[in-house]
């Protein structure tokens, strides 16, 4: 494999301080695809020191924004140049189809381009000062040293949402990818170096959450922590970050409702209900796993879903006809299985799936059949908990009010969708849905221009869009008195 397979700290490719390594496994067949350093707190501390030095005494934060933008744009170009290699690495590492990975790489290049274009567009703001003979202006400055922690499901996509705005705004950073899917992030650090980002500005530390991640979260030399991952980890990071009142951005899980009214375009709604969940075997934060269907079409809708699901082709992400790959790991497969068991115990009915596949060719991979539960009610754990697997729970509703009530009955508030041809009804529903993203006659669409993030326990702050850029800035008010005079109070 033509990949450094090292950490990148202070402009140098290095092994782990204490020499530990970790094998990276292909979830399709459990083959070892790479062996990378397993850093620990000492590696994280070295990277934090490098980032601190680069921010406090380096030139990156004061480099003209146009120049920083040009370097970020160069990274986008290099990603496009190496798109096929990156897509291959992502599919080997995650098991997702290479077609999905190619799409991810296009999105990722688009993210770097978007933030490159934004880099020099904020010239500050002049305030109409109420004080005579004064100038009042507001400027945005980089926050400082940023710790960035990412999950395994969209390894490079989630990293790009953090790396691009942090670099464009003049911060320095330490990235810690998920320990089980680091390969594309390592590759992008090769491209970051090639693009000319100065030493110490962008650092990569590989290793576990409870060592490297924890150090980034509670080290007082880190000014901001941006985390994407599970709710339990997010709460730990939030606590740790309080040590020096770090700025905090949390992109956490979701249990996302997808509401289908009887007047929706039936075939499109069926098709998109499947897409909304089963891409990447349901390992998507915004997967529409809570399907909420109007009672009058419920049986017909479920029947149509089940017939389509039976024909899904599971397999190697590199085979052209594969539609769904494996889950990420043996541990995750066990978690999904347990979740299905719980659903059965709670009284839900398995309409299709509900087990590992019998296909002998899939036995070395972490596969689980696409599964649909009916007879679901909101009090069930399978309706409330994020399974992060290929599972849909179906609930019924009779009225618009009931649909909205069900949709909002969750601790999460990441995303949700409504399918109807009555646009006034759709607008009424989405106005009441408590989620960071709501789709009307669409599901799971995102692009760099629009902010992404959660209401309720799905997170704090936003990525992407102008807000995603602002997360990496501090706002400063500069007031200048043009005619200073003594006050003579004392
Ligand atoms: N909201 C979003 O945009 C979004 C996007 C992708 C994934 N997710 C969520 O991510 C979750 C799946 O990812 P995961 O299983 O990798 O999540 P996870 O929380 O287990 O791990 C995420 C990252 O946190 C690190 N980590 C673990 N313990 C830590 C600690 N104590 N301190 C600091 N870092 C620690 C891990 O090493 C990993 O890099 C799902 O809940 C999914 O919904 C959310
Ligand atoms: C944010 N998204 C949809 C790209 C990946 C969520 O897991």
XYZ file of C-alpha atoms and ligand atoms in Angstrom:
541
model
C 0.000 0.000 0.000
C 1.468 3.348 -1.052
C 0.588 5.130 2.180
C 2.847 6.476 4.918
C 1.166 4.475 7.727
C 2.535 6.920 10.305
C 1.435 9.875 12.387
C 2.175 13.453 11.241
C 3.432 15.685 14.047
C 5.173 19.044 13.623
C 5.746 18.441 9.915
C 7.347 14.987 10.388
C 6.031 11.463 9.757
C 6.573 9.534 12.976
C 5.798 6.214 14.654
C 4.098 6.045 18.037
C 6.236 7.330 20.892
C 6.200 3.988 22.690
C 6.286 1.967 19.466
C 2.825 0.368 19.618
C 0.947 -0.501 16.427
C -2.598 -1.465 15.416
C -3.731 -3.682 12.547
C -6.439 -2.197 10.361
C -9.001 -4.771 9.228
C -11.144 -4.982 6.094
C -14.663 -5.636 7.472
C -15.585 -7.567 4.317
C -13.129 -10.416 4.965
C -11.189 -9.525 8.151
C -7.902 -9.310 6.234
C -5.260 -6.947 7.607
C -4.977 -4.069 5.152
C -2.481 -1.882 7.034
C -0.576 -1.618 10.283
C -0.445 1.866 11.741
C 1.077 3.438 14.869
C -1.063 3.317 17.992
C -0.265 6.625 19.644
C -1.080 7.476 23.244
C -1.217 10.518 25.529
C 2.470 11.267 24.911
C 1.922 11.498 21.134
C -1.111 13.706 21.702
C 0.904 15.976 24.000
C 3.686 16.284 21.398
C 1.136 17.223 18.736
C -0.589 19.725 21.025
C 2.771 21.355 21.823
C 3.530 21.619 18.081
C 0.124 23.115 17.324
C 0.427 25.566 20.261
C 3.860 26.721 19.100
C 2.652 27.064 15.490
C -0.353 29.101 16.591
C 1.399 31.340 19.146
C 4.654 31.940 17.279
C 4.072 30.756 13.710
C 2.721 32.701 10.751
C -0.374 30.683 9.813
C -2.913 32.681 11.820
C -1.669 35.969 10.331
C -1.106 34.678 6.788
C -3.452 36.641 4.496
C -6.743 34.760 4.254
C -6.429 34.711 0.451
C -3.198 32.712 0.743
C -4.713 30.309 3.243
C -7.689 29.909 0.913
C -5.350 29.083 -1.973
C -3.705 26.304 0.066
C -7.081 24.877 1.084
C -8.122 24.992 -2.605
C -4.920 23.139 -3.489
C -5.900 20.382 -1.033
C -9.236 20.081 -2.873
C -7.379 19.711 -6.187
C -5.079 17.037 -4.753
C -8.086 15.119 -3.416
C -9.605 15.225 -6.889
C -6.287 14.037 -8.377
C -6.114 11.106 -5.928
C -9.857 10.437 -5.784
C -9.645 6.820 -6.947
C -6.901 5.918 -4.464
C -8.804 7.608 -1.640
C -12.069 5.878 -2.569
C -10.301 2.508 -2.633
C -8.782 3.111 0.805
C -12.148 4.213 2.227
C -13.933 1.121 0.938
C -11.188 -1.236 2.139
C -11.344 0.378 5.570
C -15.134 0.676 5.995
C -16.593 -1.989 3.678
C -18.862 0.553 1.955
C -19.293 0.216 -1.797
C -16.601 1.907 -3.822
C -19.336 3.778 -5.670
C -20.395 5.358 -2.353
C -16.765 6.128 -1.520
C -16.273 7.853 -4.877
C -19.298 10.009 -4.093
C -17.848 10.782 -0.671
C -14.538 11.888 -2.231
C -16.364 14.260 -4.575
C -18.245 15.694 -1.599
C -14.988 16.032 0.345
C -13.218 17.924 -2.449
C -16.325 20.147 -2.578
C -16.036 20.852 1.152
C -12.407 21.989 0.824
C -13.367 24.140 -2.177
C -16.308 25.701 -0.349
C -14.242 26.741 2.667
C -11.360 27.881 0.423
C -13.793 30.271 -1.270
C -15.109 31.540 2.078
C -11.599 32.095 3.494
C -11.216 35.728 2.418
C -14.853 36.784 2.290
C -15.181 38.069 5.857
C -13.700 41.552 6.025
C -15.251 42.261 9.412
C -18.107 44.646 10.128
C -18.261 48.336 10.949
C -20.783 49.125 13.674
C -22.710 52.382 13.616
C -21.174 53.501 16.916
C -23.478 55.417 19.288
C -20.397 57.190 20.688
C -19.329 60.395 18.844
C -15.817 60.467 17.372
C -15.244 56.762 17.505
C -14.823 53.721 15.317
C -16.423 50.455 16.328
C -15.679 47.349 14.350
C -16.128 43.616 14.714
C -13.555 41.151 13.418
C -13.277 37.389 13.520
C -10.052 35.725 14.571
C -8.998 32.084 14.737
C -9.791 30.315 18.015
C -6.321 28.808 18.397
C -5.399 25.158 18.869
C -8.231 22.831 17.815
C -8.641 19.178 18.785
C -10.664 17.262 16.189
C -12.060 13.767 16.792
C -13.893 11.767 14.130
C -15.902 8.509 13.855
C -15.498 5.441 11.625
C -18.634 5.611 9.469
C -17.669 8.492 7.143
C -14.003 8.767 8.115
C -12.727 11.329 5.640
C -16.001 13.147 5.051
C -16.380 13.965 8.734
C -12.688 14.915 8.932
C -13.074 17.296 5.973
C -15.910 19.174 7.723
C -13.394 19.997 10.477
C -10.053 20.299 8.668
C -11.148 22.670 5.900
C -12.789 25.412 8.027
C -10.106 25.194 10.733
C -7.335 25.725 8.175
C -9.189 28.388 6.204
C -9.689 30.488 9.349
C -6.046 30.294 10.505
C -6.246 27.814 13.368
C -3.776 25.061 14.135
C -5.089 21.586 14.798
C -4.641 18.041 15.953
C -6.813 15.473 14.173
C -7.596 12.111 15.770
C -9.510 9.810 13.412
C -11.305 6.718 14.640
C -8.672 4.158 15.521
C -10.347 1.569 13.278
C -10.598 3.665 10.082
C -7.573 5.988 9.857
C -6.360 5.297 6.301
C -7.956 8.069 4.233
C -7.194 10.618 6.942
C -3.508 9.624 6.812
C -3.620 10.009 3.023
C -5.164 13.468 3.279
C -2.389 14.536 5.633
C 0.062 13.567 2.879
C -1.918 15.925 0.638
C -2.010 18.640 3.314
C 1.804 18.458 3.451
C 2.042 18.506 -0.359
C -0.253 21.540 -0.539
C 2.193 23.522 1.592
C 0.547 23.804 5.008
C 3.432 24.799 7.319
C 4.867 22.354 9.871
C 2.987 22.263 13.182
C -0.244 23.719 11.755
C -1.987 20.416 11.019
C -1.048 17.389 13.106
C -2.321 13.830 12.962
C -2.287 11.516 15.974
C -3.524 7.932 15.688
C -4.830 5.959 18.633
C -7.718 5.163 20.919
C -10.366 7.472 22.273
C -9.651 6.915 25.937
C -5.987 7.872 25.468
C -5.426 10.251 22.558
C -9.026 11.522 22.438
C -9.177 12.047 26.186
C -5.876 13.963 26.142
C -7.158 16.297 23.426
C -10.354 16.875 25.410
C -8.842 17.758 28.763
C -5.491 19.302 27.836
C -5.587 22.985 28.764
C -3.410 23.977 25.781
C -6.287 23.043 23.455
C -8.739 25.916 22.854
C -11.511 24.127 20.952
C -12.667 20.562 20.637
C -14.762 19.459 17.690
C -16.169 15.958 18.024
C -18.284 13.734 15.809
C -19.378 10.435 17.302
C -21.675 8.800 19.786
C -23.706 10.489 22.514
C -21.950 8.687 25.392
C -18.511 9.813 24.207
C -19.852 13.289 23.488
C -20.989 13.692 27.094
C -17.550 12.616 28.379
C -15.842 15.109 26.084
C -18.193 17.879 27.163
C -17.251 17.239 30.794
C -13.522 17.046 30.051
C -13.630 20.215 27.948
C -14.923 22.184 30.915
C -11.427 22.039 32.451
C -10.458 25.213 30.572
C -13.882 26.093 29.150
C -12.897 24.996 25.669
C -15.099 25.993 22.800
C -17.097 22.905 21.967
C -18.737 21.517 18.847
C -20.525 18.174 19.148
C -22.045 16.236 16.239
C -23.712 13.273 17.903
C -26.153 10.548 17.008
C -29.666 10.533 15.676
C -32.834 8.460 15.591
C -34.359 10.148 12.646
C -38.072 10.098 11.773
C -39.185 9.736 8.183
C -42.891 10.608 7.952
C -44.863 9.323 4.951
C -48.360 10.679 4.309
C -50.862 8.759 2.194
C -50.831 11.504 -0.444
C -47.084 11.148 -1.113
C -45.764 9.781 -4.372
C -45.850 6.149 -3.229
C -43.049 4.639 -5.326
C -40.642 7.514 -4.726
C -41.336 7.440 -0.986
C -40.698 3.677 -0.862
C -37.469 4.026 -2.810
C -36.203 6.911 -0.690
C -37.204 5.242 2.566
C -34.827 2.442 1.583
C -32.048 4.824 0.484
C -32.565 6.824 3.653
C -31.500 3.879 5.792
C -29.642 1.157 3.948
C -26.776 3.121 2.406
C -23.603 2.043 4.196
C -25.656 -0.637 5.974
C -27.511 1.973 8.031
C -24.328 3.293 9.632
C -25.354 6.896 9.019
C -26.079 9.412 11.767
C -29.008 10.809 9.804
C -30.438 7.458 8.642
C -34.244 7.584 8.551
C -34.584 4.540 10.767
C -37.901 5.618 12.318
C -40.371 5.245 9.515
C -43.728 6.789 10.464
C -46.412 5.862 7.930
C -50.036 6.981 7.613
C -52.267 4.083 8.655
C -54.261 3.954 5.395
C -51.168 3.030 3.342
C -49.179 1.256 6.072
C -49.658 -2.356 4.968
C -49.133 -1.642 1.284
C -46.055 0.468 2.072
C -44.477 -2.182 4.291
C -45.191 -4.846 1.673
C -43.438 -2.775 -1.013
C -40.415 -2.199 1.263
C -40.126 -5.868 2.147
C -40.298 -6.997 -1.479
C -37.479 -4.592 -2.399
C -35.346 -5.502 0.633
C -35.509 -9.220 -0.212
C -33.688 -8.469 -3.457
C -30.789 -6.484 -1.934
C -27.373 -7.710 -2.991
C -24.947 -7.811 -0.077
C -21.282 -8.336 -0.803
C -17.834 -6.960 -1.455
C -17.936 -3.196 -1.914
C -15.623 -3.595 -4.901
C -18.094 -5.808 -6.812
C -20.172 -3.763 -9.214
C -23.492 -5.346 -8.288
C -23.064 -4.996 -4.510
C -25.667 -2.686 -2.980
C -24.804 -3.041 0.704
C -21.555 -3.910 2.441
C -20.820 -5.257 5.911
C -20.965 -3.571 9.288
C -17.732 -2.088 10.553
C -16.627 -4.632 13.173
C -17.449 -7.784 15.092
C -18.333 -5.638 18.147
C -20.726 -3.527 16.136
C -22.336 -6.586 14.551
C -22.907 -8.014 18.044
C -24.486 -4.706 19.117
C -26.874 -4.718 16.151
C -27.826 -8.348 16.813
C -28.548 -7.556 20.451
C -30.699 -4.643 19.396
C -32.806 -6.895 17.151
C -33.209 -9.401 20.003
C -34.440 -6.562 22.209
C -36.962 -5.530 19.557
C -38.372 -9.050 19.375
C -38.585 -9.243 23.173
C -40.414 -5.907 23.200
C -43.103 -7.316 20.910
C -42.136 -5.861 17.529
C -42.501 -8.094 14.473
C -39.634 -8.860 12.087
C -41.136 -8.336 8.624
C -37.879 -9.150 6.857
C -34.269 -9.850 7.873
C -33.536 -10.210 11.559
C -30.395 -12.334 11.264
C -26.958 -12.638 9.723
C -27.050 -13.782 6.072
C -26.644 -17.499 5.360
C -24.671 -16.895 2.140
C -21.365 -18.810 2.569
C -19.492 -16.066 0.711
C -20.353 -13.537 3.407
C -19.280 -15.546 6.438
C -15.875 -13.868 6.857
C -17.419 -10.410 6.887
C -19.486 -8.575 9.506
C -22.731 -8.787 7.553
C -26.271 -8.336 8.832
C -29.415 -8.642 6.749
C -31.444 -5.491 6.095
C -34.222 -5.694 8.652
C -37.683 -4.166 8.979
C -39.664 -4.185 12.224
C -43.429 -3.552 12.235
C -45.861 -3.248 15.179
C -43.540 -0.685 16.738
C -44.481 1.857 19.386
C -42.519 4.839 20.654
C -41.937 3.359 24.100
C -39.778 0.553 22.627
C -36.004 0.732 22.961
C -35.682 -0.189 19.273
C -37.648 2.939 18.406
C -35.722 5.191 20.778
C -32.101 3.957 20.686
C -29.679 4.496 17.828
C -28.824 1.016 16.472
C -26.559 2.362 13.745
C -27.304 -0.663 11.589
C -29.532 -1.748 8.673
C -32.789 -1.610 10.602
C -36.067 0.231 10.047
C -38.804 0.422 12.662
C -42.260 1.242 11.312
C -44.886 3.138 13.321
C -48.387 4.173 12.176
C -50.244 7.473 12.507
C -53.726 8.761 11.716
C -53.465 12.549 11.915
C -50.915 15.218 11.072
C -50.644 16.158 14.777
C -49.956 12.556 15.720
C -47.260 12.258 13.029
C -45.431 15.326 14.359
C -45.794 14.155 17.957
C -44.265 10.779 17.094
C -41.484 12.410 15.078
C -40.511 14.608 18.017
C -40.707 11.846 20.619
C -36.945 11.365 20.928
C -33.966 12.607 22.895
C -32.327 13.195 19.511
C -32.946 15.965 17.014
C -30.544 15.500 14.139
C -32.688 15.123 11.022
C -36.094 14.131 9.735
C -38.194 13.975 6.596
C -41.780 14.422 5.433
C -43.272 12.907 2.278
C -46.476 14.492 0.947
C -47.780 16.279 -2.105
C -49.582 18.796 0.102
C -46.916 21.460 0.486
C -48.837 23.443 3.106
C -49.084 20.306 5.238
C -45.371 19.660 4.757
C -44.524 23.217 5.836
C -46.750 22.919 8.917
C -45.031 19.675 9.908
C -41.422 20.773 9.415
C -42.104 24.006 11.297
C -42.895 21.865 14.343
C -40.196 19.209 13.909
C -37.341 19.750 16.379
C -34.365 18.786 14.213
C -31.304 20.478 12.738
C -32.164 19.364 9.207
C -35.628 18.623 7.826
C -36.278 17.398 4.329
C -39.508 17.707 2.354
C -39.835 14.958 -0.276
C -36.144 14.147 0.157
C -33.961 12.285 2.630
C -30.312 12.335 3.663
C -29.190 15.114 1.362
C -26.409 17.441 2.516
C -24.038 19.872 0.824
C -21.287 22.228 2.026
C -23.347 25.420 1.733
C -25.983 24.429 4.316
C -25.283 24.035 8.042
C -25.415 20.572 9.610
C -25.988 19.754 13.271
C -28.473 18.691 15.859
C -31.196 19.950 18.166
C -31.553 18.368 21.612
C -29.015 15.629 22.424
C -27.847 15.341 18.825
C -25.257 17.990 19.471
C -24.017 21.507 19.933
C -22.961 23.879 17.168
C -22.960 23.443 13.418
C -20.626 22.166 10.727
C -20.675 23.226 7.070
C -22.074 26.491 5.771
C -21.083 29.894 7.121
C -21.919 28.712 10.640
C -19.457 25.835 10.240
C -16.771 28.417 9.478
C -17.770 30.629 12.412
C -17.313 27.730 14.845
C -13.586 28.128 14.252
C -13.502 31.850 15.004
C -13.674 34.105 18.019
C -15.497 37.405 17.619
C -13.631 40.532 18.671
C -15.086 44.023 19.057
C -12.503 46.761 18.495
C -13.460 50.206 19.719
C -11.319 53.217 18.888
C -11.789 56.644 20.479
C -10.774 59.271 17.904
C -10.928 62.130 20.430
C -9.774 60.839 23.847
C -10.626 63.142 26.773
C -10.220 62.908 30.542
C -13.354 61.848 32.427
C -12.309 63.535 35.732
C -14.431 61.252 37.930
C -11.571 60.385 40.344
N -24.026 14.133 13.826
C -23.214 13.754 12.856
O -22.981 14.473 11.896
C -22.559 12.393 12.905
C -21.819 11.974 11.800
C -21.227 10.723 11.839
C -21.382 9.900 12.955
N -22.105 10.343 14.009
C -22.303 9.463 15.176
O -21.120 8.721 15.470
C -21.466 7.517 16.135
C -20.690 6.365 15.545
O -19.331 6.612 15.573
P -18.330 5.911 16.634
O -18.861 4.570 17.041
O -16.977 6.026 16.052
O -18.483 6.879 17.887
P -17.598 6.904 19.190
O -18.177 7.956 20.058
O -17.402 5.551 19.753
O -16.156 7.345 18.668
C -15.966 8.542 17.935
C -14.545 9.025 18.153
O -14.384 9.357 19.529
C -13.226 8.748 20.043
N -13.396 8.533 21.482
C -13.905 7.450 22.113
N -13.876 7.635 23.459
C -13.354 8.863 23.668
C -13.083 9.642 24.840
N -13.330 9.176 26.059
N -12.570 10.876 24.686
C -12.329 11.375 23.460
N -12.539 10.684 22.310
C -13.058 9.444 22.408
C -13.092 7.482 19.213
O -11.779 6.973 19.293
C -13.471 7.988 17.835
O -12.389 8.630 17.232
C -22.961 7.371 15.960
O -23.610 7.692 17.150
C -23.292 8.389 14.876
O -24.610 8.857 14.902
C -22.691 11.568 14.018
C -23.327 13.526 8.182
N -23.357 12.379 7.272
C -24.702 12.189 6.778
C -22.458 12.635 6.173
C -22.837 11.193 7.908
C -23.519 10.787 9.116
O -23.220 9.740 9.635
